[in-house]
mmCIF file of C-alpha atoms (C1' of nucleotides) in Angstrom:
data_model
loop_
_atom_site.group_PDB
_atom_site.id
_atom_site.type_symbol
_atom_site.label_atom_id
_atom_site.label_comp_id
_atom_site.label_asym_id
_atom_site.label_seq_id
_atom_site.Cartn_x
_atom_site.Cartn_y
_atom_site.Cartn_z
ATOM 1 C CA MET A 8 82.608 124.459 109.843
ATOM 2 C CA VAL A 9 82.970 122.984 113.303
ATOM 3 C CA LEU A 10 85.664 123.733 115.677
ATOM 4 C CA LEU A 11 86.287 121.208 118.320
ATOM 5 C CA ARG A 12 88.427 121.914 121.290
ATOM 6 C CA ARG A 13 89.433 118.744 122.884
ATOM 7 C CA ASP A 14 92.590 116.663 123.314
ATOM 8 C CA ASP A 15 91.123 113.272 123.542
ATOM 9 C CA ILE A 16 91.183 112.664 119.842
ATOM 10 C CA ASP A 17 94.154 112.570 117.494
ATOM 11 C CA ILE A 18 93.352 112.281 113.738
ATOM 12 C CA GLY A 19 96.777 111.401 112.825
ATOM 13 C CA GLN A 20 97.031 108.481 115.258
ATOM 14 C CA ILE A 21 93.601 107.335 114.002
ATOM 15 C CA CYS A 22 94.773 107.563 110.388
ATOM 16 C CA ASP A 23 97.731 105.172 111.169
ATOM 17 C CA SER A 24 95.955 102.932 113.537
ATOM 18 C CA GLY A 25 95.043 100.397 110.884
ATOM 19 C CA GLN A 26 91.336 100.616 111.409
ATOM 20 C CA CYS A 27 90.629 102.860 108.400
ATOM 21 C CA PHE A 28 92.207 102.960 105.088
ATOM 22 C CA ARG A 29 90.522 105.724 103.302
ATOM 23 C CA MET A 30 91.845 108.588 105.563
ATOM 24 C CA GLU A 31 94.702 110.547 104.027
ATOM 25 C CA ASN A 32 97.295 112.657 105.770
ATOM 26 C CA MET A 33 97.693 115.678 103.470
ATOM 27 C CA GLY A 34 100.420 117.158 105.706
ATOM 28 C CA GLY A 35 100.460 120.218 107.965
ATOM 29 C CA GLY A 36 97.964 118.670 110.228
ATOM 30 C CA ARG A 37 95.375 118.405 107.325
ATOM 31 C CA PHE A 38 93.466 115.233 106.577
ATOM 32 C CA SER A 39 91.007 114.084 104.043
ATOM 33 C CA MET A 40 88.831 111.082 104.214
ATOM 34 C CA VAL A 41 86.026 109.122 102.658
ATOM 35 C CA ALA A 42 83.542 107.055 104.792
ATOM 36 C CA GLY A 43 80.854 105.244 103.001
ATOM 37 C CA ASP A 44 79.750 107.963 100.514
ATOM 38 C CA HIS A 45 80.779 111.000 102.595
ATOM 39 C CA TYR A 46 83.849 113.183 101.991
ATOM 40 C CA LEU A 47 85.511 115.190 104.857
ATOM 41 C CA GLU A 48 88.442 117.301 105.414
ATOM 42 C CA ILE A 49 89.791 118.009 108.880
ATOM 43 C CA GLU A 50 92.580 120.257 110.254
ATOM 44 C CA GLN A 51 94.328 119.553 113.431
ATOM 45 C CA ASN A 52 96.597 121.818 115.589
ATOM 46 C CA LYS A 53 97.183 122.698 119.238
ATOM 47 C CA LYS A 54 93.983 124.670 119.318
ATOM 48 C CA GLY A 55 91.732 121.705 118.393
ATOM 49 C CA LEU A 56 90.153 120.199 115.330
ATOM 50 C CA LEU A 57 88.413 121.835 112.567
ATOM 51 C CA PHE A 58 85.884 119.772 110.609
ATOM 52 C CA ARG A 59 85.208 121.335 107.092
ATOM 53 C CA CYS A 60 81.447 120.638 106.974
ATOM 54 C CA GLU A 61 78.186 122.002 107.899
ATOM 55 C CA GLU A 62 77.418 121.866 111.648
ATOM 56 C CA GLU A 63 74.278 119.786 110.708
ATOM 57 C CA THR A 64 76.381 117.222 108.952
ATOM 58 C CA PHE A 65 78.817 117.044 111.864
ATOM 59 C CA GLU A 66 76.004 116.438 114.279
ATOM 60 C CA SER A 67 74.255 113.798 112.116
ATOM 61 C CA ILE A 68 77.276 111.913 110.819
ATOM 62 C CA TRP A 69 80.744 112.711 112.174
ATOM 63 C CA LYS A 70 80.027 113.167 115.694
ATOM 64 C CA ASP A 71 78.837 109.557 115.863
ATOM 65 C CA TYR A 72 81.413 108.373 113.432
ATOM 66 C CA PHE A 73 84.257 109.618 115.549
ATOM 67 C CA ASP A 74 82.683 108.197 118.668
ATOM 68 C CA LEU A 75 82.801 111.559 120.385
ATOM 69 C CA ASP A 76 80.457 110.658 123.169
ATOM 70 C CA THR A 77 82.628 107.715 124.540
ATOM 71 C CA ASP A 78 84.948 108.561 127.288
ATOM 72 C CA TYR A 79 88.188 106.765 126.417
ATOM 73 C CA GLN A 80 90.032 108.252 129.360
ATOM 74 C CA SER A 81 87.785 106.461 131.777
ATOM 75 C CA ILE A 82 88.456 103.214 129.904
ATOM 76 C CA ARG A 83 92.267 103.672 130.260
ATOM 77 C CA LYS A 84 91.778 104.350 134.025
ATOM 78 C CA LYS A 85 90.958 100.598 134.268
ATOM 79 C CA ILE A 86 94.697 99.735 133.446
ATOM 80 C CA ASP A 87 96.510 97.899 136.119
ATOM 81 C CA SER A 88 99.144 100.382 137.585
ATOM 82 C CA GLY A 89 101.618 97.502 137.688
ATOM 83 C CA ASP A 90 101.269 96.948 134.042
ATOM 84 C CA SER A 91 103.617 99.587 132.802
ATOM 85 C CA TYR A 92 103.779 98.236 129.178
ATOM 86 C CA LEU A 93 100.050 98.634 128.734
ATOM 87 C CA ALA A 94 100.152 101.970 130.500
ATOM 88 C CA ARG A 95 102.885 103.262 128.128
ATOM 89 C CA ALA A 96 101.005 101.863 125.115
ATOM 90 C CA ALA A 97 97.827 103.599 126.131
ATOM 91 C CA GLU A 98 99.428 106.868 126.929
ATOM 92 C CA PHE A 99 101.294 106.845 123.567
ATOM 93 C CA GLY A 100 98.010 106.143 121.545
ATOM 94 C CA LYS A 101 95.590 108.001 123.633
ATOM 95 C CA GLY A 102 94.231 110.053 120.844
ATOM 96 C CA ILE A 103 92.976 106.781 119.102
ATOM 97 C CA ARG A 104 89.256 106.188 119.189
ATOM 98 C CA ILE A 105 87.271 103.284 117.613
ATOM 99 C CA LEU A 106 85.468 104.788 114.632
ATOM 100 C CA ARG A 107 81.849 103.708 113.798
ATOM 101 C CA GLN A 108 82.458 102.700 110.357
ATOM 102 C CA ASP A 109 80.003 101.141 107.887
ATOM 103 C CA LEU A 110 79.608 97.372 108.372
ATOM 104 C CA TRP A 111 79.607 96.442 104.704
ATOM 105 C CA GLU A 112 82.605 98.472 104.146
ATOM 106 C CA MET A 113 84.450 96.787 106.988
ATOM 107 C CA VAL A 114 83.678 93.251 105.737
ATOM 108 C CA ILE A 115 85.224 93.925 102.452
ATOM 109 C CA THR A 116 88.058 96.034 103.805
ATOM 110 C CA PHE A 117 89.196 93.492 106.332
ATOM 111 C CA ILE A 118 88.991 90.577 103.812
ATOM 112 C CA ILE A 119 91.441 92.634 101.850
ATOM 113 C CA SER A 120 93.622 93.248 104.837
ATOM 114 C CA GLN A 121 94.637 89.627 105.283
ATOM 115 C CA GLN A 122 98.234 88.829 104.568
ATOM 116 C CA ASN A 123 98.786 92.481 103.660
ATOM 117 C CA HIS A 124 100.288 95.599 105.051
ATOM 118 C CA ILE A 125 98.640 98.942 105.405
ATOM 119 C CA LYS A 126 100.188 100.608 102.530
ATOM 120 C CA ARG A 127 98.901 97.901 100.103
ATOM 121 C CA ILE A 128 95.512 97.701 101.702
ATOM 122 C CA ARG A 129 95.153 101.376 101.103
ATOM 123 C CA ARG A 130 96.135 101.092 97.495
ATOM 124 C CA ILE A 131 93.755 98.071 96.819
ATOM 125 C CA ILE A 132 90.831 99.740 98.435
ATOM 126 C CA GLY A 133 91.553 103.046 96.370
ATOM 127 C CA LEU A 134 91.577 101.067 93.207
ATOM 128 C CA LEU A 135 88.374 99.177 94.057
ATOM 129 C CA CYS A 136 86.478 102.329 94.846
ATOM 130 C CA GLU A 137 87.950 104.015 91.689
ATOM 131 C CA LYS A 138 86.784 101.203 89.571
ATOM 132 C CA TYR A 139 83.493 100.272 91.131
ATOM 133 C CA GLY A 140 82.468 103.212 93.231
ATOM 134 C CA GLU A 141 80.630 106.416 92.268
ATOM 135 C CA ARG A 142 82.796 109.434 91.438
ATOM 136 C CA ARG A 143 81.473 112.552 93.186
ATOM 137 C CA ARG A 144 82.517 116.116 93.544
ATOM 138 C CA CYS A 145 84.041 117.262 96.845
ATOM 139 C CA PRO A 146 82.021 119.656 98.775
ATOM 140 C CA GLU A 147 82.537 123.403 98.120
ATOM 141 C CA SER A 148 84.211 123.882 101.515
ATOM 142 C CA SER A 149 87.168 121.623 100.625
ATOM 143 C CA GLN A 150 90.629 123.017 100.608
ATOM 144 C CA GLY A 151 92.694 120.082 99.504
ATOM 145 C CA ASP A 152 93.925 119.446 96.001
ATOM 146 C CA ARG A 153 91.266 116.754 95.499
ATOM 147 C CA ARG A 154 88.288 117.752 93.391
ATOM 148 C CA PHE A 155 86.604 114.388 93.247
ATOM 149 C CA TYR A 156 86.278 111.275 95.432
ATOM 150 C CA ASP A 157 84.948 107.767 94.891
ATOM 151 C CA THR A 158 82.416 106.187 96.931
ATOM 152 C CA PHE A 159 82.678 102.638 98.354
ATOM 153 C CA PRO A 160 80.952 100.206 96.057
ATOM 154 C CA GLY A 161 77.955 98.278 97.227
ATOM 155 C CA PRO A 162 77.483 94.486 97.274
ATOM 156 C CA GLU A 163 75.525 94.563 93.969
ATOM 157 C CA ARG A 164 78.385 96.289 92.208
ATOM 158 C CA LEU A 165 81.112 93.782 93.490
ATOM 159 C CA ALA A 166 78.923 90.799 93.045
ATOM 160 C CA ALA A 167 78.475 91.679 89.361
ATOM 161 C CA ALA A 168 82.160 92.224 88.836
ATOM 162 C CA GLY A 169 84.169 89.664 86.938
ATOM 163 C CA LEU A 170 86.922 87.862 88.753
ATOM 164 C CA GLU A 171 89.651 88.811 86.383
ATOM 165 C CA GLU A 172 88.351 92.381 86.445
ATOM 166 C CA LEU A 173 88.512 92.426 90.217
ATOM 167 C CA ARG A 174 92.001 91.042 90.151
ATOM 168 C CA GLU A 175 93.047 94.289 88.278
ATOM 169 C CA CYS A 176 92.728 96.098 91.590
ATOM 170 C CA ASN A 177 95.626 93.937 92.808
ATOM 171 C CA LEU A 178 93.368 91.859 95.019
ATOM 172 C CA GLY A 179 95.312 88.734 94.189
ATOM 173 C CA TYR A 180 93.706 85.529 95.665
ATOM 174 C CA ARG A 181 91.403 87.721 97.749
ATOM 175 C CA ALA A 182 89.435 88.631 94.633
ATOM 176 C CA ARG A 183 87.412 85.457 94.941
ATOM 177 C CA TYR A 184 86.655 86.140 98.570
ATOM 178 C CA VAL A 185 85.381 89.627 97.815
ATOM 179 C CA LYS A 186 83.147 88.438 94.976
ATOM 180 C CA GLU A 187 81.799 85.538 96.894
ATOM 181 C CA THR A 188 81.033 87.504 100.016
ATOM 182 C CA ALA A 189 79.418 90.143 97.949
ATOM 183 C CA GLU A 190 77.140 87.437 96.428
ATOM 184 C CA GLN A 191 76.348 85.898 99.731
ATOM 185 C CA ILE A 192 75.252 89.315 100.945
ATOM 186 C CA LEU A 193 73.331 90.126 97.752
ATOM 187 C CA LYS A 194 71.497 86.830 97.889
ATOM 188 C CA GLY A 195 70.535 87.358 101.551
ATOM 189 C CA ASP A 196 72.493 84.337 102.524
ATOM 190 C CA VAL A 197 74.319 86.679 104.996
ATOM 191 C CA ILE A 198 72.133 89.525 106.333
ATOM 192 C CA LEU A 199 74.232 92.354 107.721
ATOM 193 C CA GLU A 200 71.241 94.260 109.094
ATOM 194 C CA GLU A 201 70.434 91.221 111.209
ATOM 195 C CA ILE A 202 74.090 90.699 112.335
ATOM 196 C CA ALA A 203 73.939 94.323 113.593
ATOM 197 C CA GLY A 204 71.305 93.394 116.035
ATOM 198 C CA LEU A 205 73.160 90.360 117.466
ATOM 199 C CA GLU A 206 75.379 89.968 120.456
ATOM 200 C CA TYR A 207 79.209 89.821 119.960
ATOM 201 C CA PRO A 208 79.584 85.921 119.805
ATOM 202 C CA ALA A 209 76.527 85.351 117.636
ATOM 203 C CA ALA A 210 77.556 88.263 115.317
ATOM 204 C CA LYS A 211 81.113 86.847 114.884
ATOM 205 C CA GLN A 212 79.779 83.458 114.139
ATOM 206 C CA GLU A 213 77.626 84.756 111.450
ATOM 207 C CA LEU A 214 80.480 86.822 110.017
ATOM 208 C CA LEU A 215 82.515 83.628 109.819
ATOM 209 C CA ARG A 216 80.157 82.414 107.173
ATOM 210 C CA CYS A 217 81.440 84.895 104.747
ATOM 211 C CA CYS A 218 83.909 83.599 102.289
ATOM 212 C CA GLY A 219 87.415 84.791 103.274
ATOM 213 C CA VAL A 220 86.316 85.853 106.734
ATOM 214 C CA GLY A 221 88.218 83.918 109.538
ATOM 215 C CA SER A 222 88.443 84.489 113.128
ATOM 216 C CA LYS A 223 90.837 87.473 112.865
ATOM 217 C CA VAL A 224 88.946 89.358 110.242
ATOM 218 C CA ALA A 225 85.650 88.591 111.938
ATOM 219 C CA ASP A 226 86.942 90.216 115.044
ATOM 220 C CA CYS A 227 88.127 93.348 113.128
ATOM 221 C CA ILE A 228 84.603 93.699 111.624
ATOM 222 C CA CYS A 229 83.014 93.379 114.947
ATOM 223 C CA LEU A 230 85.256 95.934 116.448
ATOM 224 C CA PHE A 231 85.403 98.544 113.604
ATOM 225 C CA GLY A 232 82.183 97.849 111.824
ATOM 226 C CA LEU A 233 79.768 96.976 114.798
ATOM 227 C CA HIS A 234 81.737 98.943 117.480
ATOM 228 C CA MET A 235 81.792 95.838 119.661
ATOM 229 C CA LEU A 236 84.573 97.005 121.976
ATOM 230 C CA GLN A 237 84.918 93.446 123.445
ATOM 231 C CA ALA A 238 86.230 91.971 120.185
ATOM 232 C CA PHE A 239 90.030 91.450 120.323
ATOM 233 C CA PRO A 240 91.543 90.762 116.902
ATOM 234 C CA VAL A 241 94.686 88.582 117.316
ATOM 235 C CA ASP A 242 97.104 89.041 114.377
ATOM 236 C CA THR A 243 100.755 88.213 114.197
ATOM 237 C CA HIS A 244 101.673 91.450 115.905
ATOM 238 C CA ILE A 245 99.301 91.006 118.793
ATOM 239 C CA ARG A 246 100.363 87.323 118.996
ATOM 240 C CA GLN A 247 103.968 88.419 119.501
ATOM 241 C CA ILE A 248 103.210 91.129 121.811
ATOM 242 C CA LEU A 249 101.397 88.773 124.011
ATOM 243 C CA ALA A 250 104.030 86.149 123.946
ATOM 244 C CA LEU A 251 106.721 88.671 124.788
ATOM 245 C CA HIS A 252 104.919 90.973 127.308
ATOM 246 C CA TYR A 253 102.308 88.623 128.652
ATOM 247 C CA PRO A 254 103.804 85.120 128.998
ATOM 248 C CA GLU A 255 101.368 84.405 131.803
ATOM 249 C CA GLY A 256 98.411 85.427 129.641
ATOM 250 C CA PHE A 257 96.879 88.886 129.143
ATOM 251 C CA PRO A 258 94.446 89.906 131.846
ATOM 252 C CA PHE A 259 91.339 89.875 129.635
ATOM 253 C CA ASP A 260 89.047 89.759 132.707
ATOM 254 C CA ARG A 261 90.236 92.980 134.024
ATOM 255 C CA TYR A 262 89.343 94.694 130.800
ATOM 256 C CA GLN A 263 86.157 92.963 130.048
ATOM 257 C CA GLY A 264 84.037 94.879 127.476
ATOM 258 C CA TYR A 265 86.838 97.039 126.324
ATOM 259 C CA GLU A 266 89.366 94.410 125.121
ATOM 260 C CA GLY A 267 89.342 95.820 121.555
ATOM 261 C CA VAL A 268 90.304 99.410 122.691
ATOM 262 C CA PHE A 269 93.407 98.013 124.458
ATOM 263 C CA GLN A 270 94.117 95.836 121.378
ATOM 264 C CA GLN A 271 94.343 99.059 119.462
ATOM 265 C CA TYR A 272 96.654 100.726 121.961
ATOM 266 C CA LEU A 273 98.892 97.629 121.859
ATOM 267 C CA PHE A 274 98.914 97.421 118.202
ATOM 268 C CA TYR A 275 99.559 101.084 117.486
ATOM 269 C CA PHE A 276 102.357 101.169 120.134
ATOM 270 C CA ASP A 277 103.975 98.107 118.525
ATOM 271 C CA LEU A 278 103.988 99.861 115.188
ATOM 272 C CA PHE A 279 104.999 103.208 116.155
ATOM 273 C CA GLY A 280 106.058 103.416 119.804
ATOM 274 C CA GLU A 281 109.418 102.950 121.562
ATOM 275 C CA LYS A 282 112.241 101.485 119.460
ATOM 276 C CA GLY A 283 110.742 99.075 116.961
ATOM 277 C CA GLY A 284 108.188 96.810 118.744
ATOM 278 C CA ALA A 285 107.673 93.219 119.681
ATOM 279 C CA ALA A 286 108.061 91.723 116.182
ATOM 280 C CA ARG A 287 111.641 93.032 115.909
ATOM 281 C CA ASP A 288 112.607 92.423 119.638
ATOM 282 C CA ILE A 289 112.323 88.716 119.341
ATOM 283 C CA SER A 290 114.599 87.847 116.545
ATOM 284 C "C1'" DG B 6 115.944 85.447 95.364
ATOM 285 C "C1'" DA B 7 113.839 83.967 99.547
ATOM 286 C "C1'" DT B 8 110.893 85.596 102.827
ATOM 287 C "C1'" DC B 9 107.049 87.779 104.789
ATOM 288 C "C1'" DA B 10 103.133 90.883 105.283
ATOM 289 C "C1'" DG B 11 97.574 92.663 110.408
ATOM 290 C "C1'" DG B 12 95.015 84.816 107.342
ATOM 291 C "C1'" DT B 13 91.993 81.759 105.310
ATOM 292 C "C1'" DA B 14 90.181 77.794 102.442
ATOM 293 C "C1'" DA B 15 91.049 73.449 101.365
ATOM 294 C "C1'" DA B 16 93.593 69.462 101.478
ATOM 295 C "C1'" DG B 17 95.882 66.200 104.267
ATOM 296 C "C1'" DT B 18 96.732 63.580 108.711
ATOM 297 C "C1'" DA C 19 89.030 67.674 115.100
ATOM 298 C "C1'" DC C 20 93.646 69.195 114.442
ATOM 299 C "C1'" DT C 21 97.743 70.281 111.366
ATOM 300 C "C1'" DT C 22 99.850 71.720 106.905
ATOM 301 C "C1'" DT C 23 99.899 74.074 102.548
ATOM 302 C "C1'" DA C 24 98.770 77.109 98.614
ATOM 303 C "C1'" DC C 25 97.884 81.585 97.645
ATOM 304 C "C1'" DC C 26 98.233 87.073 94.738
ATOM 305 C "C1'" DT C 27 101.349 90.690 95.035
ATOM 306 C "C1'" DG C 28 104.920 93.962 96.401
ATOM 307 C "C1'" DA C 29 108.458 95.329 99.629
ATOM 308 C "C1'" DT C 30 112.953 94.304 102.003
#
DNA sequence: GATCAGGTAAAGT
DNA sequence: ACTTTACCTGAT
């Protein structure tokens, strides 16, 4: 068990932020999550966060996973005081952190995310893991109702899956993308370990070679799977926010190196902040 | 019942 | 090189 007393992280916000889809809000400030093949439960209240795991595991896995060594407050300090919209967005979502998630998992996750909303992405990934992942018993320290969890299946497993069989996970037309990308990676046509060592532009270019990965998805993978904070995924929400609140253009120069962090603030604020968001404002 | 959801591949100019 | 279109599925 690890108790963390700090207010610069909010699990609820991270859970809803659209960067991870295997974190579950169990209510009462309790969360469960699966990352790669690890299961974790967290409790959050005014006092702080309780990680239900060994201190050793926290140090070796979760500390890094939750990016606890990055000072997000100092990143927010870069905000132009004249930009009240960004200031409000960042204040509203200040508990968000960019998780350091598994690269392979992010590739498949964000291929699935296209033309999809969070609720359905969650369900599809759940089905995919249930069907192709390994079932494991939750750690003894777990308090939730869950006894078992499913790991995220590797490339060999998804490449071997039949298309029709994959479709049973409600993947729709994305089934082909998932299978082909898994094959590309299995064959060594795309080498994730190599991509991990590249700079952002080169990494993105390589990711674009994966079937079903376009510019937006590649940026999501860079941001969430490679922790390249300069990646700025532009989806329909962000596009509308930029058009509405930054008609003269978003000041990317000012936030160089941290564009992705601000993308998250904008996105989260649009979804959950102030009356409705840009998408609904335009009509 | 269209339309659209955190787009992309493939076909068509 | 750009611009359009089809695409699974489920929610509104």
